[in-house]
mmCIF file of C-alpha atoms and ligand atoms in Angstrom:
data_model
loop_
_atom_site.group_PDB
_atom_site.id
_atom_site.type_symbol
_atom_site.label_atom_id
_atom_site.label_comp_id
_atom_site.label_asym_id
_atom_site.label_seq_id
_atom_site.Cartn_x
_atom_site.Cartn_y
_atom_site.Cartn_z
ATOM 1 C CA MET A 51 0.000 0.000 0.000
ATOM 2 C CA LYS A 52 2.788 2.379 1.033
ATOM 3 C CA ASN A 53 4.513 1.593 -2.269
ATOM 4 C CA LYS A 54 1.363 2.326 -4.213
ATOM 5 C CA ILE A 55 0.959 5.714 -2.554
ATOM 6 C CA THR A 56 4.610 6.592 -3.196
ATOM 7 C CA ARG A 57 4.255 5.639 -6.861
ATOM 8 C CA PHE A 58 1.038 7.612 -7.161
ATOM 9 C CA LEU A 59 2.671 10.708 -5.630
ATOM 10 C CA ALA A 60 5.711 10.370 -7.900
ATOM 11 C CA LEU A 61 3.447 10.100 -10.946
ATOM 12 C CA LEU A 62 1.441 13.106 -9.828
ATOM 13 C CA THR A 63 4.613 15.161 -9.421
ATOM 14 C CA ILE A 64 5.838 14.208 -12.897
ATOM 15 C CA CYS A 65 2.466 15.060 -14.419
ATOM 16 C CA LEU A 66 2.084 18.389 -12.683
ATOM 17 C CA THR A 67 5.626 19.731 -12.996
ATOM 18 C CA PRO A 68 5.623 20.466 -16.717
ATOM 19 C CA PHE A 69 2.256 22.206 -16.414
ATOM 20 C CA SER A 70 3.363 24.378 -13.570
ATOM 21 C CA LEU A 71 6.570 25.205 -15.421
ATOM 22 C CA ILE A 72 4.708 26.044 -18.597
ATOM 23 C CA SER A 73 2.135 28.157 -16.858
ATOM 24 C CA CYS A 74 4.918 29.938 -14.981
ATOM 25 C CA ASN A 75 6.943 30.639 -18.093
ATOM 26 C CA ASN A 76 3.907 31.727 -20.008
ATOM 27 C CA LYS A 77 2.733 34.248 -17.467
ATOM 28 C CA GLU A 78 2.315 37.439 -19.400
ATOM 29 C CA TYR A 79 4.047 40.025 -17.317
ATOM 30 C CA LYS A 80 3.118 43.651 -17.685
ATOM 31 C CA ILE A 81 6.211 45.817 -18.189
ATOM 32 C CA TYR A 82 5.974 47.271 -14.708
ATOM 33 C CA GLU A 83 5.735 43.758 -13.243
ATOM 34 C CA LYS A 84 8.773 42.566 -15.122
ATOM 35 C CA TYR A 85 10.649 45.604 -13.790
ATOM 36 C CA SER A 86 9.231 45.522 -10.280
ATOM 37 C CA SER A 87 12.632 44.866 -8.686
ATOM 38 C CA TYR A 88 14.292 47.540 -10.850
ATOM 39 C CA PHE A 89 12.334 50.799 -11.023
ATOM 40 C CA LYS A 90 8.857 52.163 -11.695
ATOM 41 C CA ILE A 91 7.782 52.102 -15.334
ATOM 42 C CA GLY A 92 5.724 55.061 -16.437
ATOM 43 C CA ALA A 93 4.222 56.892 -19.374
ATOM 44 C CA ALA A 94 2.948 60.348 -20.161
ATOM 45 C CA PHE A 95 -0.806 60.386 -20.722
ATOM 46 C CA SER A 96 -2.807 63.255 -22.135
ATOM 47 C CA LYS A 97 -6.398 63.736 -21.019
ATOM 48 C CA ILE A 98 -7.442 62.340 -24.417
ATOM 49 C CA ALA A 99 -5.278 59.249 -23.870
ATOM 50 C CA CYS A 100 -6.933 58.695 -20.476
ATOM 51 C CA ASP A 101 -10.348 58.839 -22.136
ATOM 52 C CA MET A 102 -9.359 56.678 -25.113
ATOM 53 C CA TYR A 103 -6.991 53.990 -23.922
ATOM 54 C CA ASP A 104 -8.311 50.743 -22.539
ATOM 55 C CA ASP A 105 -7.159 48.929 -19.419
ATOM 56 C CA ASN A 106 -4.747 46.715 -21.353
ATOM 57 C CA LEU A 107 -2.551 49.660 -22.176
ATOM 58 C CA SER A 108 -2.918 51.587 -18.946
ATOM 59 C CA ASN A 109 -2.255 48.546 -16.791
ATOM 60 C CA GLU A 110 1.232 48.132 -18.271
ATOM 61 C CA PHE A 111 2.515 51.012 -16.141
ATOM 62 C CA ASN A 112 2.767 51.935 -12.482
ATOM 63 C CA SER A 113 3.644 55.583 -12.974
ATOM 64 C CA MET A 114 1.895 58.307 -14.948
ATOM 65 C CA THR A 115 2.881 61.826 -15.957
ATOM 66 C CA CYS A 116 0.329 64.339 -17.227
ATOM 67 C CA GLU A 117 1.645 65.343 -20.635
ATOM 68 C CA ASN A 118 0.504 68.964 -20.225
ATOM 69 C CA GLU A 119 -2.243 69.183 -17.658
ATOM 70 C CA MET A 120 -0.059 70.012 -14.638
ATOM 71 C CA LYS A 121 1.892 72.748 -16.405
ATOM 72 C CA TRP A 122 1.538 76.334 -15.153
ATOM 73 C CA GLU A 123 -0.735 77.612 -17.942
ATOM 74 C CA TYR A 124 -3.169 74.763 -17.244
ATOM 75 C CA LEU A 125 -3.181 74.996 -13.459
ATOM 76 C CA GLN A 126 -3.070 78.782 -13.045
ATOM 77 C CA PRO A 127 -4.127 80.297 -16.386
ATOM 78 C CA SER A 128 -4.700 83.721 -14.863
ATOM 79 C CA GLU A 129 -3.161 85.151 -11.752
ATOM 80 C CA GLY A 130 -4.591 83.667 -8.576
ATOM 81 C CA GLU A 131 -7.137 81.513 -10.435
ATOM 82 C CA PHE A 132 -6.274 77.873 -10.140
ATOM 83 C CA ASN A 133 -8.005 75.190 -12.178
ATOM 84 C CA PHE A 134 -7.317 71.628 -11.094
ATOM 85 C CA LEU A 135 -10.245 69.974 -12.865
ATOM 86 C CA GLU A 136 -8.488 68.061 -15.668
ATOM 87 C CA ALA A 137 -5.416 67.247 -13.611
ATOM 88 C CA ASP A 138 -7.602 65.894 -10.805
ATOM 89 C CA GLU A 139 -9.522 63.702 -13.258
ATOM 90 C CA MET A 140 -6.231 62.357 -14.529
ATOM 91 C CA VAL A 141 -5.016 61.598 -11.026
ATOM 92 C CA GLU A 142 -8.274 59.652 -10.535
ATOM 93 C CA PHE A 143 -7.479 57.745 -13.734
ATOM 94 C CA ALA A 144 -4.009 56.962 -12.401
ATOM 95 C CA LYS A 145 -5.523 55.783 -9.143
ATOM 96 C CA LYS A 146 -7.919 53.460 -10.985
ATOM 97 C CA HIS A 147 -4.974 51.860 -12.786
ATOM 98 C CA ASN A 148 -2.693 51.680 -9.742
ATOM 99 C CA MET A 149 -0.269 54.218 -11.103
ATOM 100 C CA LYS A 150 1.586 56.763 -8.991
ATOM 101 C CA VAL A 151 2.004 60.203 -10.516
ATOM 102 C CA ARG A 152 5.086 62.247 -11.495
ATOM 103 C CA GLY A 153 4.220 65.915 -11.192
ATOM 104 C CA HIS A 154 5.423 67.864 -14.240
ATOM 105 C CA ALA A 155 6.390 70.741 -14.121
ATOM 106 C CA LEU A 156 6.407 73.640 -11.641
ATOM 107 C CA VAL A 157 8.865 76.202 -13.043
ATOM 108 C CA TRP A 158 9.503 76.259 -16.789
ATOM 109 C CA HIS A 159 9.926 78.962 -19.418
ATOM 110 C CA ASN A 160 7.331 77.305 -21.668
ATOM 111 C CA ALA A 161 3.630 76.808 -20.996
ATOM 112 C CA CYS A 162 3.939 79.726 -18.600
ATOM 113 C CA PRO A 163 1.615 82.732 -19.036
ATOM 114 C CA GLN A 164 3.108 86.195 -19.502
ATOM 115 C CA TYR A 165 1.395 87.564 -16.365
ATOM 116 C CA VAL A 166 4.001 85.634 -14.404
ATOM 117 C CA PHE A 167 6.728 88.008 -15.617
ATOM 118 C CA ASP A 168 4.806 91.207 -16.426
ATOM 119 C CA THR A 169 2.354 93.230 -14.411
ATOM 120 C CA LEU A 170 0.301 96.386 -14.716
ATOM 121 C CA ASP A 171 1.999 99.261 -12.945
ATOM 122 C CA GLU A 172 -0.730 101.062 -11.039
ATOM 123 C CA THR A 173 1.033 104.427 -11.042
ATOM 124 C CA THR A 174 1.861 104.620 -14.744
ATOM 125 C CA ASN A 175 -0.949 102.328 -15.880
ATOM 126 C CA LYS A 176 1.542 100.572 -18.127
ATOM 127 C CA ILE A 177 2.724 96.973 -18.319
ATOM 128 C CA ARG A 178 6.164 96.516 -16.776
ATOM 129 C CA ALA A 179 8.421 93.623 -15.827
ATOM 130 C CA ARG A 180 7.946 92.361 -12.301
ATOM 131 C CA THR A 181 10.516 93.181 -9.666
ATOM 132 C CA LYS A 182 12.556 90.357 -8.159
ATOM 133 C CA ASP A 183 10.453 90.310 -5.014
ATOM 134 C CA GLU A 184 7.197 90.244 -6.945
ATOM 135 C CA LEU A 185 8.348 87.367 -9.142
ATOM 136 C CA LYS A 186 9.600 85.411 -6.134
ATOM 137 C CA GLU A 187 6.180 85.762 -4.541
ATOM 138 C CA VAL A 188 4.367 84.604 -7.721
ATOM 139 C CA MET A 189 6.682 81.595 -7.962
ATOM 140 C CA ARG A 190 6.378 80.704 -4.293
ATOM 141 C CA ASN A 191 2.608 80.946 -4.337
ATOM 142 C CA HIS A 192 2.299 78.703 -7.416
ATOM 143 C CA ILE A 193 4.685 76.059 -6.089
ATOM 144 C CA ARG A 194 3.056 75.962 -2.655
ATOM 145 C CA THR A 195 -0.514 75.871 -3.949
ATOM 146 C CA VAL A 196 0.157 73.126 -6.479
ATOM 147 C CA ILE A 197 2.215 70.825 -4.253
ATOM 148 C CA SER A 198 -0.251 71.294 -1.436
ATOM 149 C CA HIS A 199 -3.209 70.526 -3.718
ATOM 150 C CA PHE A 200 -1.900 67.168 -4.923
ATOM 151 C CA LYS A 201 -0.247 66.162 -1.631
ATOM 152 C CA ASP A 202 1.377 62.705 -1.753
ATOM 153 C CA ASP A 203 -1.565 60.338 -2.057
ATOM 154 C CA TYR A 204 -0.515 59.638 -5.616
ATOM 155 C CA VAL A 205 2.109 62.197 -6.565
ATOM 156 C CA TYR A 206 5.555 60.882 -5.610
ATOM 157 C CA ALA A 207 7.827 63.315 -7.466
ATOM 158 C CA TRP A 208 7.811 66.837 -8.876
ATOM 159 C CA ASP A 209 9.872 68.332 -11.652
ATOM 160 C CA VAL A 210 10.529 71.552 -9.770
ATOM 161 C CA VAL A 211 12.543 73.224 -12.530
ATOM 162 C CA ASN A 212 12.443 72.184 -16.173
ATOM 163 C CA GLU A 213 15.032 73.022 -18.846
ATOM 164 C CA ALA A 214 17.037 75.844 -17.225
ATOM 165 C CA ILE A 215 20.259 74.999 -19.062
ATOM 166 C CA ASN A 216 21.371 76.790 -22.191
ATOM 167 C CA ASP A 217 21.742 74.632 -25.273
ATOM 168 C CA GLU A 218 23.721 76.804 -27.503
ATOM 169 C CA THR A 219 25.377 80.139 -26.886
ATOM 170 C CA GLU A 220 26.631 82.846 -29.192
ATOM 171 C CA GLU A 221 30.078 81.370 -28.694
ATOM 172 C CA GLY A 222 28.723 78.130 -30.079
ATOM 173 C CA LYS A 223 27.757 74.696 -28.873
ATOM 174 C CA GLU A 224 31.200 73.953 -27.470
ATOM 175 C CA ASP A 225 31.061 76.743 -24.912
ATOM 176 C CA ARG A 226 30.609 75.060 -21.551
ATOM 177 C CA SER A 227 30.862 78.194 -19.413
ATOM 178 C CA ASN A 228 27.555 79.758 -20.336
ATOM 179 C CA ILE A 229 25.240 77.510 -18.383
ATOM 180 C CA TYR A 230 21.870 79.166 -18.058
ATOM 181 C CA ARG A 231 19.102 79.660 -20.592
ATOM 182 C CA GLY A 232 18.198 83.344 -20.871
ATOM 183 C CA SER A 233 14.557 82.813 -19.931
ATOM 184 C CA ASP A 234 12.399 85.432 -18.232
ATOM 185 C CA TRP A 235 12.999 83.589 -14.966
ATOM 186 C CA TYR A 236 16.719 84.026 -15.417
ATOM 187 C CA LYS A 237 16.515 87.591 -16.679
ATOM 188 C CA ILE A 238 14.639 88.789 -13.611
ATOM 189 C CA LEU A 239 15.990 86.554 -10.841
ATOM 190 C CA GLY A 240 19.357 85.387 -12.138
ATOM 191 C CA GLU A 241 20.574 81.838 -11.534
ATOM 192 C CA ASP A 242 19.213 81.914 -7.974
ATOM 193 C CA TYR A 243 15.725 81.237 -9.281
ATOM 194 C CA ILE A 244 16.542 77.543 -9.420
ATOM 195 C CA VAL A 245 17.756 77.394 -5.814
ATOM 196 C CA LEU A 246 14.714 79.397 -4.737
ATOM 197 C CA ALA A 247 12.274 77.113 -6.546
ATOM 198 C CA PHE A 248 13.679 74.071 -4.753
ATOM 199 C CA LYS A 249 13.595 75.852 -1.409
ATOM 200 C CA TYR A 250 9.968 76.895 -1.866
ATOM 201 C CA ALA A 251 9.039 73.362 -2.874
ATOM 202 C CA LYS A 252 10.823 71.816 0.091
ATOM 203 C CA GLU A 253 9.225 74.325 2.461
ATOM 204 C CA ILE A 254 5.714 73.096 1.674
ATOM 205 C CA VAL A 255 6.778 69.438 1.472
ATOM 206 C CA GLU A 256 8.126 69.724 5.018
ATOM 207 C CA GLU A 257 5.271 71.818 6.367
ATOM 208 C CA GLU A 258 2.795 69.186 5.212
ATOM 209 C CA ASN A 259 5.099 66.261 5.886
ATOM 210 C CA LEU A 260 4.749 64.921 2.353
ATOM 211 C CA ASN A 261 6.617 61.995 0.878
ATOM 212 C CA VAL A 262 7.427 63.711 -2.424
ATOM 213 C CA LYS A 263 10.844 63.905 -4.118
ATOM 214 C CA LEU A 264 12.106 66.971 -5.971
ATOM 215 C CA TYR A 265 13.805 66.831 -9.392
ATOM 216 C CA TYR A 266 15.610 68.999 -11.897
ATOM 217 C CA ASN A 267 14.474 67.887 -15.373
ATOM 218 C CA ASP A 268 16.070 68.562 -18.774
ATOM 219 C CA TYR A 269 16.668 67.114 -22.259
ATOM 220 C CA ASP A 270 19.914 65.994 -23.865
ATOM 221 C CA LEU A 271 21.509 65.390 -20.466
ATOM 222 C CA ALA A 272 23.646 62.537 -21.792
ATOM 223 C CA ASN A 273 25.288 64.803 -24.352
ATOM 224 C CA PRO A 274 28.796 65.453 -22.898
ATOM 225 C CA ILE A 275 28.624 69.236 -23.364
ATOM 226 C CA LYS A 276 25.211 69.580 -21.788
ATOM 227 C CA ARG A 277 26.165 67.008 -19.135
ATOM 228 C CA ASP A 278 29.171 69.112 -18.096
ATOM 229 C CA LYS A 279 26.987 72.199 -17.849
ATOM 230 C CA ALA A 280 24.453 70.256 -15.822
ATOM 231 C CA LEU A 281 27.166 69.031 -13.465
ATOM 232 C CA LEU A 282 28.391 72.596 -12.909
ATOM 233 C CA MET A 283 24.852 73.735 -12.240
ATOM 234 C CA LEU A 284 24.034 70.819 -9.941
ATOM 235 C CA ASN A 285 27.219 71.324 -7.933
ATOM 236 C CA HIS A 286 26.291 74.969 -7.532
ATOM 237 C CA LEU A 287 22.757 74.038 -6.421
ATOM 238 C CA LEU A 288 24.125 71.594 -3.858
ATOM 239 C CA GLU A 289 26.625 74.163 -2.549
ATOM 240 C CA GLU A 290 23.809 76.672 -2.151
ATOM 241 C CA GLY A 291 21.827 74.129 -0.162
ATOM 242 C CA ALA A 292 19.086 73.584 -2.754
ATOM 243 C CA PRO A 293 17.036 70.626 -1.499
ATOM 244 C CA ILE A 294 17.203 68.605 -4.703
ATOM 245 C CA ASP A 295 16.625 64.844 -4.604
ATOM 246 C CA GLY A 296 17.347 63.905 -8.160
ATOM 247 C CA ILE A 297 17.702 64.567 -11.818
ATOM 248 C CA GLY A 298 15.188 63.838 -14.540
ATOM 249 C CA MET A 299 16.855 62.843 -17.793
ATOM 250 C CA GLN A 300 14.140 63.437 -20.382
ATOM 251 C CA SER A 301 15.831 61.220 -22.998
ATOM 252 C CA HIS A 302 14.150 62.263 -26.237
ATOM 253 C CA TYR A 303 16.151 60.376 -28.848
ATOM 254 C CA HIS A 304 15.946 60.053 -32.585
ATOM 255 C CA LEU A 305 17.146 57.291 -34.842
ATOM 256 C CA GLY A 306 20.643 58.696 -35.182
ATOM 257 C CA SER A 307 21.287 60.090 -31.730
ATOM 258 C CA PHE A 308 21.636 57.376 -29.109
ATOM 259 C CA SER A 309 25.074 56.587 -27.687
ATOM 260 C CA MET A 310 25.321 53.831 -25.088
ATOM 261 C CA GLU A 311 28.634 55.243 -23.929
ATOM 262 C CA TYR A 312 27.327 58.770 -23.311
ATOM 263 C CA PHE A 313 24.161 57.456 -21.704
ATOM 264 C CA GLU A 314 26.103 55.325 -19.241
ATOM 265 C CA GLU A 315 28.701 58.030 -18.505
ATOM 266 C CA ALA A 316 25.972 60.541 -17.724
ATOM 267 C CA ILE A 317 24.123 58.157 -15.412
ATOM 268 C CA LYS A 318 27.365 57.493 -13.552
ATOM 269 C CA ALA A 319 28.240 61.194 -13.316
ATOM 270 C CA TYR A 320 24.850 62.227 -11.880
ATOM 271 C CA SER A 321 24.824 59.284 -9.480
ATOM 272 C CA ASN A 322 28.254 60.312 -8.222
ATOM 273 C CA LEU A 323 26.687 63.512 -6.950
ATOM 274 C CA GLY A 324 24.452 61.384 -4.762
ATOM 275 C CA LEU A 325 21.375 62.222 -6.813
ATOM 276 C CA ASP A 326 18.593 59.826 -7.709
ATOM 277 C CA ILE A 327 17.930 59.478 -11.438
ATOM 278 C CA GLN A 328 14.617 59.228 -13.224
ATOM 279 C CA ILE A 329 14.278 58.810 -16.962
ATOM 280 C CA THR A 330 11.305 61.044 -17.500
ATOM 281 C CA GLU A 331 10.397 61.424 -21.195
ATOM 282 C CA PHE A 332 11.932 58.536 -23.099
ATOM 283 C CA ASP A 333 10.969 58.265 -26.764
ATOM 284 C CA VAL A 334 12.673 57.430 -30.044
ATOM 285 C CA ASN A 335 11.764 59.525 -33.090
ATOM 286 C CA VAL A 336 11.882 57.217 -36.132
ATOM 287 C CA TYR A 337 13.446 59.898 -38.342
ATOM 288 C CA ASP A 338 17.155 60.604 -38.083
ATOM 289 C CA ARG A 339 17.281 64.354 -37.502
ATOM 290 C CA THR A 340 20.683 64.652 -39.164
ATOM 291 C CA LYS A 341 19.337 63.314 -42.486
ATOM 292 C CA THR A 342 17.230 64.901 -45.194
ATOM 293 C CA TYR A 343 14.158 62.877 -46.082
ATOM 294 C CA ILE A 344 12.268 62.642 -49.341
ATOM 295 C CA ASP A 345 10.163 59.644 -48.342
ATOM 296 C CA TRP A 346 8.420 59.838 -45.006
ATOM 297 C CA TYR A 347 6.740 56.902 -43.328
ATOM 298 C CA ASP A 348 3.343 58.534 -43.437
ATOM 299 C CA PHE A 349 1.378 55.337 -43.956
ATOM 300 C CA GLU A 350 3.512 52.654 -42.389
ATOM 301 C CA LEU A 351 6.630 52.184 -40.303
ATOM 302 C CA PRO A 352 9.097 50.045 -42.310
ATOM 303 C CA GLU A 353 10.211 46.923 -40.460
ATOM 304 C CA SER A 354 13.891 47.788 -40.914
ATOM 305 C CA ILE A 355 13.314 51.095 -39.090
ATOM 306 C CA GLU A 356 11.284 49.452 -36.356
ATOM 307 C CA LYS A 357 14.235 47.104 -35.778
ATOM 308 C CA ILE A 358 16.712 49.975 -35.388
ATOM 309 C CA GLN A 359 14.350 51.672 -32.971
ATOM 310 C CA ALA A 360 14.028 48.458 -30.968
ATOM 311 C CA THR A 361 17.806 48.183 -30.724
ATOM 312 C CA ILE A 362 17.982 51.662 -29.227
ATOM 313 C CA TYR A 363 15.294 50.891 -26.649
ATOM 314 C CA GLY A 364 16.928 47.545 -25.881
ATOM 315 C CA ARG A 365 20.404 49.003 -25.368
ATOM 316 C CA ALA A 366 19.153 51.849 -23.227
ATOM 317 C CA PHE A 367 17.239 49.476 -20.956
ATOM 318 C CA GLU A 368 20.290 47.224 -20.688
ATOM 319 C CA ILE A 369 22.162 50.170 -19.161
ATOM 320 C CA LEU A 370 19.213 51.236 -17.035
ATOM 321 C CA ARG A 371 18.993 47.753 -15.518
ATOM 322 C CA LYS A 372 22.710 47.866 -14.738
ATOM 323 C CA TYR A 373 22.252 51.087 -12.754
ATOM 324 C CA LYS A 374 18.978 50.120 -11.121
ATOM 325 C CA ASP A 375 20.239 51.121 -7.679
ATOM 326 C CA ASN A 376 20.595 54.715 -8.849
ATOM 327 C CA ILE A 377 17.371 54.900 -10.860
ATOM 328 C CA SER A 378 13.899 55.049 -9.352
ATOM 329 C CA SER A 379 11.653 55.363 -12.382
ATOM 330 C CA VAL A 380 11.685 55.222 -16.166
ATOM 331 C CA SER A 381 8.883 56.859 -18.151
ATOM 332 C CA PHE A 382 8.045 56.990 -21.840
ATOM 333 C CA TRP A 383 6.748 60.274 -23.225
ATOM 334 C CA GLY A 384 3.587 58.650 -24.529
ATOM 335 C CA VAL A 385 1.925 55.272 -24.763
ATOM 336 C CA ALA A 386 1.035 54.178 -28.301
ATOM 337 C CA ASP A 387 1.907 55.534 -31.741
ATOM 338 C CA ASP A 388 -1.648 56.610 -32.568
ATOM 339 C CA LEU A 389 -1.357 59.586 -30.196
ATOM 340 C CA THR A 390 1.924 61.430 -30.336
ATOM 341 C CA TYR A 391 2.938 65.067 -30.005
ATOM 342 C CA MET A 392 5.687 64.348 -32.544
ATOM 343 C CA ASP A 393 3.256 64.346 -35.490
ATOM 344 C CA ASN A 394 2.782 68.075 -34.991
ATOM 345 C CA ASP A 395 5.821 69.503 -33.305
ATOM 346 C CA ILE A 396 7.232 72.535 -35.077
ATOM 347 C CA THR A 397 10.647 72.050 -33.508
ATOM 348 C CA LEU A 398 11.068 68.760 -35.409
ATOM 349 C CA PRO A 399 12.119 68.544 -39.087
ATOM 350 C CA SER A 400 9.533 65.743 -39.449
ATOM 351 C CA ASN A 401 6.729 68.061 -38.325
ATOM 352 C CA GLY A 402 3.514 67.154 -40.166
ATOM 353 C CA HIS A 403 4.615 63.574 -40.867
ATOM 354 C CA LYS A 404 3.502 60.475 -39.003
ATOM 355 C CA ASN A 405 5.883 59.411 -36.255
ATOM 356 C CA TYR A 406 6.062 56.158 -34.304
ATOM 357 C CA PRO A 407 8.116 56.857 -31.185
ATOM 358 C CA TYR A 408 6.651 54.433 -28.626
ATOM 359 C CA ILE A 409 6.612 50.751 -27.733
ATOM 360 C CA PHE A 410 2.963 50.153 -28.735
ATOM 361 C CA ASP A 411 1.881 50.662 -32.360
ATOM 362 C CA ILE A 412 -1.042 52.635 -33.755
ATOM 363 C CA ASP A 413 -3.365 49.675 -33.092
ATOM 364 C CA HIS A 414 -1.975 49.288 -29.571
ATOM 365 C CA ASN A 415 -0.074 46.108 -30.399
ATOM 366 C CA LYS A 416 3.324 45.470 -28.873
ATOM 367 C CA LYS A 417 6.185 46.575 -31.108
ATOM 368 C CA LEU A 418 9.645 45.033 -31.450
ATOM 369 C CA SER A 419 10.829 47.629 -28.932
ATOM 370 C CA TYR A 420 8.427 46.214 -26.351
ATOM 371 C CA TYR A 421 9.865 42.737 -26.775
ATOM 372 C CA GLU A 422 13.454 44.044 -26.664
ATOM 373 C CA ILE A 423 12.782 45.741 -23.352
ATOM 374 C CA MET A 424 11.168 42.614 -21.924
ATOM 375 C CA ASP A 425 13.831 40.212 -23.172
ATOM 376 C CA PHE A 426 16.116 39.672 -20.208
HETATM 377 C C1 GLA B 1154 9.701 68.914 -23.069
HETATM 378 C C2 GLA B 1154 8.755 69.075 -21.888
HETATM 379 C C3 GLA B 1154 7.566 68.184 -22.022
HETATM 380 C C4 GLA B 1154 6.979 68.162 -23.427
HETATM 381 C C5 GLA B 1154 8.061 67.854 -24.423
HETATM 382 C C6 GLA B 1154 7.522 67.830 -25.840
HETATM 383 O O1 GLA B 1154 10.459 67.786 -22.989
HETATM 384 O O2 GLA B 1154 9.372 68.829 -20.662
HETATM 385 O O3 GLA B 1154 6.588 68.606 -21.130
HETATM 386 O O4 GLA B 1154 6.389 69.389 -23.701
HETATM 387 O O5 GLA B 1154 9.061 68.872 -24.299
HETATM 388 O O6 GLA B 1154 8.522 67.986 -26.752
#
């Protein structure tokens, strides 16, 4: 009898093992699940994307950024009048899909109404630039009101300052000494506006005891020239006691622009400052911006191009996994190719032509890039 039971149990084990193995191997992980021991995986959603995209797409991520809806001109379109309606609806959407939210962006030269910098002088009845003190007050009020509104129920990070670094100067691209973009913020407050923004943000975070991290966010931060400028700026911020937790590397690439070496060097350099890193706006434009095109991929993305794009995504994620201890989240600047700002972006040579920058295609199917990212 004992023998019979032993044999039966052995047989049962043999029969069940392959099934359990198969079902285990075949479990379809969502991207965020596959990366759960690495970093958060996020995407930028517009309000339209929230309304349009089904659960299958939204459930791939555990972090969401509002593409535009938390920018200054959306939240405080006229002075003192805040409008949180759309942003709140989007936070609800994030909540429904178990995504935390990256707040983007508090202080930026774009999407910022002119009243921020100019005001009506009551004595002369003419428009004039704000004084330093006036601008500081406008900035402080915006930062405090917005951070305090969203608290930390879902929002876990804020881009406090976006794109303060100068790309190109009159002396040319090689000039590393001219760090700051000549925005209205800079013109009125000088470089201190960045330190101030972080201090104002930290003030309210501490007053309300919020668990929210504060980031400096910019594009092209792996480019050695811009990286060196960023390092100078970040060192200055740290010396001045700016309460900065990390750096957001936007990571907008195009077909001809990704360098594994530069990407890795930059991640190492920012980590060496003791800063956390988030990849905040990752996408890969399928047109090489250094080339002149006659044929655009207006109707279809050629497979050969999709493969090159997938290689870029794959290589970048290989590096990101290697530095997982220094990286807390990685977000794409969009979800699927049917909805992308790149189709109509006047700063791009491909403006007006169909682009395919993401890891889901126009029909929401997984692209080669998706599989590259998941293949480890
Ligand atoms: C920058 C901004 C984003 C978005 C993109 C679009 O990266 O940070 O909010 O506007 O540009 O190009």
